[in-house]
Structures are given as C-alpha cells and as structure tokens.
Amino acid sequence: MSEVTTSQDISKVKQEFDVLLENLAKVLKEVRPRTNILNTKLGKIKKDLSNIERLDKYSRTKVSEIAIKFNTINSIFSNDIQYNKKELAKIIEGKHCYQLDSNEGYNDIFFELSMGIRFLLASKGNKPKINLDSDCDVIVNDTTAIECKYIHSASNLIKNITKANNQINARVNNGQAKEGFIALDLSHICPRDKVDEFTNYTFDKFLENYKYLECKRKISGDIANQILANKHFRAIINSYIMSEVETALYGELGFSYKMGPNTLAIIFQSINSFCFEYKTEVIPLTTRGMSYFLNKQLTTEVHKNTQQYIHNLAVGV
C-alpha cells in the first residue's frame, strides 16, 4: 500500500484554487466562450472557500477536499502534457452539492486527468511523455496504457474491470502500447460512515495523550496540528481507510482475477477528507491512499519492476 496525506493551510488552498480558475478560464475562452467560470460550480466553491469560517463542519470538510482535489489539475498547465481541451472543460460540469459530489459524472474525466498527473510526478529523472488526448485514457511514453475507471457503484465493479482489461488488449494489439495498467478510483464506494467514526475515535485517543503531555508541560503550542503531523496518526488512518477499500474491492472481485498477458496490475485509490476541531481551530486533512493487485502471471523480474514502478506513484494530492 502507498499513501499520501495532505494537511494544507487553507490560505494556500485558496491561492492555488484562484490560479486554477485563471487557467480554466483561458481554456473555456477557447471551447466554451459563453461560459463564465465564476458562474459554474467552481465559482461557488471559490465563494465557499472565501467564507469557510462560516460554514458548518461538513461543508468545511467537503469544500477543502474538493478544492485540494481540483488544484492538482494545475500541473497540467505547468507541464508538457497532451490533453483535449473540450474534455478538460467537462470538469466544470455538475451541481454544486457536496453530498452528491463523489457520484457526479465529472469524476470520470477528472480521474483520467489525475492519473496522468500521478504518472508524470512519479517520474525519476527524465520527464515522461503523457498523452491524455487519445482514445486511451492515458498513454505514457507511447508504451504504457492506463485505462481509468471511476467506480460509481460496487455492482458495476467487475464489469468496469473487464472492460478496462479488454481496452488494454486492444491498445496492445493495435500498437498503441506494449503493456497496461487498470486504474480504479473507489472513493465513492468507500464506506464513509465507518471511516468517519474510526477517524474521529482515533483523533480523540491521540488528543487524550497530547493533553496529558501538555499537562505535564512536555509539549506546548498547537495540539491539533501536532496530531495531524504525527506519523503514527497518519499511518493508522490511512491503513484503516485502505483496509475498507480493499474489502470493498476484493468482496466483488475475489483474489484470483485473471488479467491476461497485457495487464501488469490493477491499481486503486481512494480520496478522503476530514476536518478536525480542537478549541477554536478547524483543520482540514486530505488523504489519498493507493494500493494494487499484481497480475499473477508476471515473471519474477517483471513482478519486481512493476511493484517498484507502482510504489513511485505515491505522489502528493
């Protein structure tokens, strides 16, 4: 399992979101000239960010999560990535409803974009060629095909995996790639109620320890931020979330799914955000955990190389 935990100052999130709106406004000027970015759901998110202190805890959590998630798109504009502007513009679609956001249609194209960025940032040394503008979701270095499926329902999980596997076979057969990965986003089927309950319980337990140390005058300062920076706290939260995600996946797929000769592995992720309160402070925390299921037909050498390649994909949200 690989994971990244992000605790960002809200002022930095706002600044990066403003940059994103500027970048997207330029794209919309070309492909949807009548659309004002501030009149879309992103404009409403910007307004909520500006008034985040007045929002309830749930809305604070969701606006932080969605803004941090959207801010990753800025990497597309600052790197040499081939993308389709009309497809990119689809991320502004959907309703401004935090309760329903994880099931909105824009998540499909957004996941493709984020996976392209993940493979870009995972590069060591030479920057890879990332193509998001073909019939394949992502092509890396004209060699590796990544077929991305944002899972809206657990009941359609196997259907989507089978489709992705067939698509990779087609990419290899027509010469677009030599190998491929199936990428799944399982954020929507992650059992959020269970995760929230566990996370709040864990935070409270760490808080008890920190209060004890504060009482003993062993520590001082911002306790809430110290807890969120604690590597043990982060590891516990991430491990539990990915345990739930893996349970959801293997409960449908089992442990013996045959991918065929062209698919190296299934990689899957889940993005979750939380807001932790202590005294008058409210701090957002976003986690993106990732795990994988290697093709059992791989040779020992390919197995080792693929495993290392996937570990390099643990990059920031």
Short mmCIF file of C-alpha atoms in Angstrom, two decimals, residues 14-305:
data_model
loop_
_atom_site.label_atom_id
_atom_site.label_comp_id
_atom_site.label_asym_id
_atom_site.label_seq_id
_atom_site.Cartn_x
_atom_site.Cartn_y
_atom_site.Cartn_z
CA LYS A 14 -7.39 29.41 -1.83
CA GLN A 15 -4.39 30.80 -3.70
CA GLU A 16 -3.93 27.63 -5.75
CA PHE A 17 -7.67 27.48 -6.48
CA ASP A 18 -7.56 31.05 -7.84
CA VAL A 19 -4.70 30.00 -10.14
CA LEU A 20 -6.77 27.03 -11.29
CA LEU A 21 -9.73 29.28 -12.15
CA GLU A 22 -7.45 31.53 -14.19
CA ASN A 23 -6.09 28.53 -16.09
CA LEU A 24 -9.52 27.05 -16.72
CA ALA A 25 -10.92 30.44 -17.78
CA LYS A 26 -8.37 30.50 -20.62
CA VAL A 27 -9.47 27.04 -21.75
CA LEU A 28 -13.16 27.96 -21.57
CA LYS A 29 -12.49 31.07 -23.65
CA GLU A 30 -11.48 28.75 -26.50
CA VAL A 31 -14.00 25.92 -26.18
CA ARG A 32 -16.96 27.48 -24.32
CA PRO A 33 -16.63 31.23 -24.88
CA ARG A 34 -20.06 32.00 -23.39
CA THR A 35 -19.25 30.30 -20.09
CA ASN A 36 -18.02 32.43 -17.20
CA ILE A 37 -16.01 30.26 -14.80
CA LEU A 38 -17.43 32.19 -11.84
CA ASN A 39 -20.97 31.17 -12.83
CA THR A 40 -20.11 27.46 -12.64
CA LYS A 41 -19.88 25.24 -9.56
CA LEU A 42 -16.20 26.19 -9.30
CA GLY A 43 -17.21 29.82 -8.80
CA LYS A 44 -19.47 28.71 -5.97
CA ILE A 45 -16.64 26.68 -4.45
CA LYS A 46 -14.44 29.80 -4.58
CA LYS A 47 -17.15 31.71 -2.72
CA ASP A 48 -17.41 28.98 -0.07
CA LEU A 49 -13.62 29.00 0.36
CA SER A 50 -13.76 32.74 0.96
CA ASN A 51 -16.35 32.21 3.71
CA ILE A 52 -15.11 28.86 5.01
CA GLU A 53 -15.15 30.03 8.65
CA ARG A 54 -18.93 30.49 8.40
CA LEU A 55 -19.62 27.02 7.01
CA ASP A 56 -20.67 24.03 9.09
CA LYS A 57 -18.10 21.29 9.74
CA TYR A 58 -19.34 19.02 6.95
CA SER A 59 -19.24 21.81 4.34
CA ARG A 60 -15.78 22.86 5.52
CA THR A 61 -14.57 19.32 5.09
CA LYS A 62 -16.03 18.92 1.61
CA VAL A 63 -15.01 22.30 0.22
CA SER A 64 -11.45 21.66 1.41
CA GLU A 65 -11.43 18.18 -0.15
CA ILE A 66 -12.83 19.30 -3.48
CA ALA A 67 -10.63 22.39 -3.76
CA ILE A 68 -7.46 20.42 -2.93
CA LYS A 69 -8.52 17.75 -5.42
CA PHE A 70 -9.18 20.28 -8.20
CA ASN A 71 -5.91 22.10 -7.52
CA THR A 72 -3.95 19.07 -8.77
CA ILE A 73 -5.13 19.99 -12.29
CA ASN A 74 -2.76 22.96 -12.25
CA SER A 75 0.06 20.51 -13.03
CA ILE A 76 -1.43 20.01 -16.49
CA PHE A 77 -0.83 23.65 -17.35
CA SER A 78 2.70 23.80 -15.96
CA ASN A 79 3.94 20.64 -17.71
CA ASP A 80 4.11 19.36 -21.26
CA ILE A 81 1.03 17.15 -21.22
CA GLN A 82 -1.14 16.50 -24.27
CA TYR A 83 -4.79 16.93 -23.36
CA ASN A 84 -8.13 17.58 -25.03
CA LYS A 85 -9.46 21.00 -24.07
CA LYS A 86 -13.08 20.02 -24.67
CA GLU A 87 -12.67 17.02 -22.38
CA LEU A 88 -10.93 19.12 -19.74
CA ALA A 89 -13.83 21.59 -19.76
CA LYS A 90 -16.13 18.79 -18.58
CA ILE A 91 -14.73 19.06 -15.04
CA ILE A 92 -16.75 22.25 -14.51
CA GLU A 93 -20.00 20.33 -15.09
CA GLY A 94 -22.30 19.06 -12.38
CA LYS A 95 -24.23 20.51 -9.48
CA HIS A 96 -22.83 22.41 -6.53
CA CYS A 97 -23.90 19.81 -3.99
CA TYR A 98 -21.29 18.49 -1.57
CA GLN A 99 -23.41 15.49 -0.55
CA LEU A 100 -23.61 14.24 -4.15
CA ASP A 101 -20.22 15.34 -5.47
CA SER A 102 -18.49 11.94 -5.28
CA ASN A 103 -21.05 10.49 -7.70
CA GLU A 104 -21.07 13.36 -10.21
CA GLY A 105 -20.17 12.49 -13.80
CA TYR A 106 -17.20 14.87 -13.94
CA ASN A 107 -15.28 12.47 -11.67
CA ASP A 108 -14.71 10.16 -14.65
CA ILE A 109 -12.72 12.66 -16.71
CA PHE A 110 -11.15 14.11 -13.57
CA PHE A 111 -9.79 10.70 -12.59
CA GLU A 112 -8.17 10.31 -16.01
CA LEU A 113 -6.52 13.72 -15.65
CA SER A 114 -5.32 12.99 -12.11
CA MET A 115 -3.84 9.64 -13.14
CA GLY A 116 -1.93 11.30 -15.95
CA ILE A 117 -0.52 13.75 -13.41
CA ARG A 118 0.27 10.93 -10.98
CA PHE A 119 2.37 9.14 -13.62
CA LEU A 120 4.04 12.42 -14.55
CA LEU A 121 5.03 13.26 -10.97
CA ALA A 122 6.20 9.70 -10.36
CA SER A 123 8.95 10.01 -12.94
CA LYS A 124 12.52 9.86 -11.73
CA GLY A 125 14.91 11.95 -13.80
CA ASN A 126 13.60 12.17 -17.36
CA LYS A 127 10.10 13.60 -17.64
CA PRO A 128 7.79 11.09 -19.36
CA LYS A 129 5.58 11.85 -22.32
CA ILE A 130 1.98 11.90 -21.08
CA ASN A 131 -0.82 11.75 -23.63
CA LEU A 132 -4.38 12.38 -22.44
CA ASP A 133 -5.65 13.12 -25.93
CA SER A 134 -6.23 9.70 -27.50
CA ASP A 135 -8.88 7.00 -27.39
CA CYS A 136 -6.92 5.51 -24.48
CA ASP A 137 -7.39 7.32 -21.17
CA VAL A 138 -3.64 7.79 -20.56
CA ILE A 139 -0.62 6.76 -22.63
CA VAL A 140 2.85 7.05 -21.06
CA ASN A 141 5.88 7.25 -23.35
CA ASP A 142 3.91 5.57 -26.17
CA THR A 143 4.47 2.35 -24.23
CA THR A 144 2.15 2.05 -21.23
CA ALA A 145 -1.64 2.33 -21.45
CA ILE A 146 -3.64 3.25 -18.35
CA GLU A 147 -7.37 2.61 -18.55
CA CYS A 148 -9.13 4.55 -15.80
CA LYS A 149 -12.47 3.67 -14.25
CA TYR A 150 -14.13 5.82 -11.61
CA ILE A 151 -16.43 3.39 -9.83
CA HIS A 152 -19.88 4.81 -9.13
CA SER A 153 -21.36 1.53 -7.90
CA ALA A 154 -19.83 -1.64 -6.42
CA SER A 155 -22.25 -3.71 -8.52
CA ASN A 156 -20.56 -2.43 -11.71
CA LEU A 157 -17.01 -3.02 -10.47
CA ILE A 158 -16.28 -6.30 -12.28
CA LYS A 159 -17.95 -5.02 -15.47
CA ASN A 160 -15.66 -1.96 -15.47
CA ILE A 161 -12.53 -4.00 -14.77
CA THR A 162 -13.35 -6.42 -17.58
CA LYS A 163 -13.95 -3.51 -19.95
CA ALA A 164 -10.63 -1.90 -18.97
CA ASN A 165 -8.79 -5.19 -19.47
CA ASN A 166 -10.28 -5.59 -22.95
CA GLN A 167 -9.33 -2.00 -23.79
CA ILE A 168 -5.70 -2.63 -22.81
CA ASN A 169 -5.63 -5.72 -25.02
CA ALA A 170 -6.93 -3.58 -27.88
CA ARG A 171 -4.25 -0.89 -27.29
CA VAL A 172 -1.51 -3.54 -27.42
CA ASN A 173 -2.95 -5.27 -30.46
CA ASN A 174 -3.17 -2.03 -32.47
CA GLY A 175 0.34 -0.92 -31.48
CA GLN A 176 -0.60 1.99 -29.20
CA ALA A 177 1.14 0.40 -26.22
CA LYS A 178 3.15 -2.62 -25.13
CA GLU A 179 1.55 -3.08 -21.72
CA GLY A 180 -1.04 -1.54 -19.45
CA PHE A 181 -2.50 -0.84 -16.04
CA ILE A 182 -6.10 -0.79 -14.90
CA ALA A 183 -6.66 2.19 -12.59
CA LEU A 184 -9.70 2.36 -10.31
CA ASP A 185 -10.97 5.16 -8.13
CA LEU A 186 -13.02 3.64 -5.31
CA SER A 187 -13.68 6.86 -3.37
CA HIS A 188 -17.43 6.69 -3.92
CA ILE A 189 -17.81 3.12 -2.64
CA CYS A 190 -15.56 3.64 0.39
CA PRO A 191 -17.85 3.28 3.49
CA ARG A 192 -17.64 6.90 4.62
CA ASP A 193 -19.68 6.50 7.82
CA LYS A 194 -17.35 3.79 9.12
CA VAL A 195 -14.26 5.77 8.13
CA ASP A 196 -15.54 8.95 9.83
CA GLU A 197 -16.36 7.05 13.01
CA PHE A 198 -12.93 5.43 13.14
CA THR A 199 -11.09 8.65 12.30
CA ASN A 200 -12.86 10.71 14.96
CA TYR A 201 -12.28 7.98 17.54
CA THR A 202 -8.57 7.85 16.67
CA PHE A 203 -8.20 11.63 16.83
CA ASP A 204 -9.84 11.68 20.27
CA LYS A 205 -7.46 8.99 21.55
CA PHE A 206 -4.42 10.91 20.30
CA LEU A 207 -5.89 14.08 21.79
CA GLU A 208 -6.05 12.42 25.22
CA ASN A 209 -2.33 11.62 25.01
CA TYR A 210 -1.38 15.10 23.86
CA LYS A 211 -3.44 16.72 26.58
CA TYR A 212 -1.62 14.57 29.12
CA LEU A 213 1.74 15.68 27.74
CA GLU A 214 0.57 19.29 27.70
CA CYS A 215 -0.49 18.99 31.34
CA LYS A 216 2.96 17.62 32.17
CA ARG A 217 4.45 20.60 30.31
CA LYS A 218 6.24 18.29 27.91
CA ILE A 219 4.67 19.96 24.87
CA SER A 220 3.02 23.27 24.08
CA GLY A 221 1.52 25.05 21.13
CA ASP A 222 -1.00 23.91 18.54
CA ILE A 223 -2.00 20.40 19.64
CA ALA A 224 -4.38 19.70 16.75
CA ASN A 225 -1.73 20.39 14.11
CA GLN A 226 0.79 18.31 16.04
CA ILE A 227 -1.59 15.35 15.98
CA LEU A 228 -2.21 15.66 12.26
CA ALA A 229 1.56 15.80 11.69
CA ASN A 230 2.10 12.67 13.79
CA LYS A 231 3.29 9.86 11.51
CA HIS A 232 1.59 7.22 13.66
CA PHE A 233 -1.76 9.02 13.45
CA ARG A 234 -1.49 9.29 9.68
CA ALA A 235 -0.43 5.67 9.27
CA ILE A 236 -3.35 4.41 11.36
CA ILE A 237 -5.90 6.50 9.42
CA ASN A 238 -4.51 5.55 6.01
CA SER A 239 -4.22 1.86 6.86
CA TYR A 240 -7.79 1.66 8.07
CA ILE A 241 -9.18 3.50 5.04
CA MET A 242 -7.33 1.27 2.60
CA SER A 243 -8.44 -1.80 4.52
CA GLU A 244 -12.04 -0.77 3.94
CA VAL A 245 -11.34 -0.01 0.28
CA GLU A 246 -9.62 -3.36 -0.26
CA THR A 247 -12.54 -5.13 1.42
CA ALA A 248 -14.94 -3.42 -1.00
CA LEU A 249 -12.77 -4.39 -3.98
CA TYR A 250 -11.99 -7.99 -3.09
CA GLY A 251 -15.54 -8.56 -1.90
CA GLU A 252 -16.63 -8.12 -5.52
CA LEU A 253 -13.52 -9.26 -7.41
CA GLY A 254 -12.06 -12.01 -5.24
CA PHE A 255 -8.32 -12.75 -5.14
CA SER A 256 -7.90 -14.79 -8.32
CA TYR A 257 -9.00 -12.45 -11.11
CA LYS A 258 -7.15 -13.26 -14.35
CA MET A 259 -5.99 -10.15 -16.19
CA GLY A 260 -4.41 -11.74 -19.22
CA PRO A 261 -0.91 -11.20 -20.64
CA ASN A 262 -1.04 -7.44 -21.32
CA THR A 263 -2.21 -6.01 -17.98
CA LEU A 264 0.53 -5.62 -15.39
CA ALA A 265 -1.68 -4.77 -12.43
CA ILE A 266 -4.81 -3.17 -11.08
CA ILE A 267 -4.05 -0.04 -9.08
CA PHE A 268 -6.77 1.54 -6.99
CA GLN A 269 -7.12 4.65 -4.90
CA SER A 270 -9.50 6.46 -2.58
CA ILE A 271 -9.54 10.17 -1.68
CA ASN A 272 -10.98 11.16 1.68
CA SER A 273 -11.05 14.41 3.62
CA PHE A 274 -11.72 15.30 7.23
CA CYS A 275 -11.92 18.34 9.42
CA PHE A 276 -10.62 18.10 12.98
CA GLU A 277 -11.68 20.57 15.63
CA TYR A 278 -9.92 21.49 18.82
CA LYS A 279 -10.88 24.56 20.80
CA THR A 280 -11.43 27.26 18.15
CA GLU A 281 -9.33 25.70 15.38
CA VAL A 282 -10.64 23.64 12.46
CA ILE A 283 -8.00 21.91 10.33
CA PRO A 284 -8.70 20.07 7.05
CA LEU A 285 -6.87 16.86 6.24
CA THR A 286 -6.97 15.13 2.85
CA THR A 287 -5.74 11.60 2.27
CA ARG A 288 -5.23 9.74 -0.98
CA GLY A 289 -4.38 6.11 -0.40
CA MET A 290 -3.34 3.75 -3.16
CA SER A 291 -2.87 0.01 -3.32
CA TYR A 292 -2.53 -2.56 -6.09
CA PHE A 293 -3.24 -6.09 -7.25
CA LEU A 294 -0.43 -7.54 -9.40
CA ASN A 295 -1.05 -9.88 -12.30
CA LYS A 296 -0.23 -13.37 -11.00
CA GLN A 297 1.12 -14.36 -14.43
CA LEU A 298 4.08 -11.94 -14.27
CA THR A 299 7.59 -13.34 -14.24
CA THR A 300 9.69 -12.73 -11.12
CA GLU A 301 11.65 -9.90 -12.74
CA VAL A 302 8.61 -8.15 -14.22
CA HIS A 303 6.79 -8.60 -10.90
CA LYS A 304 9.63 -6.82 -9.05
CA ASN A 305 9.93 -4.00 -11.60
#
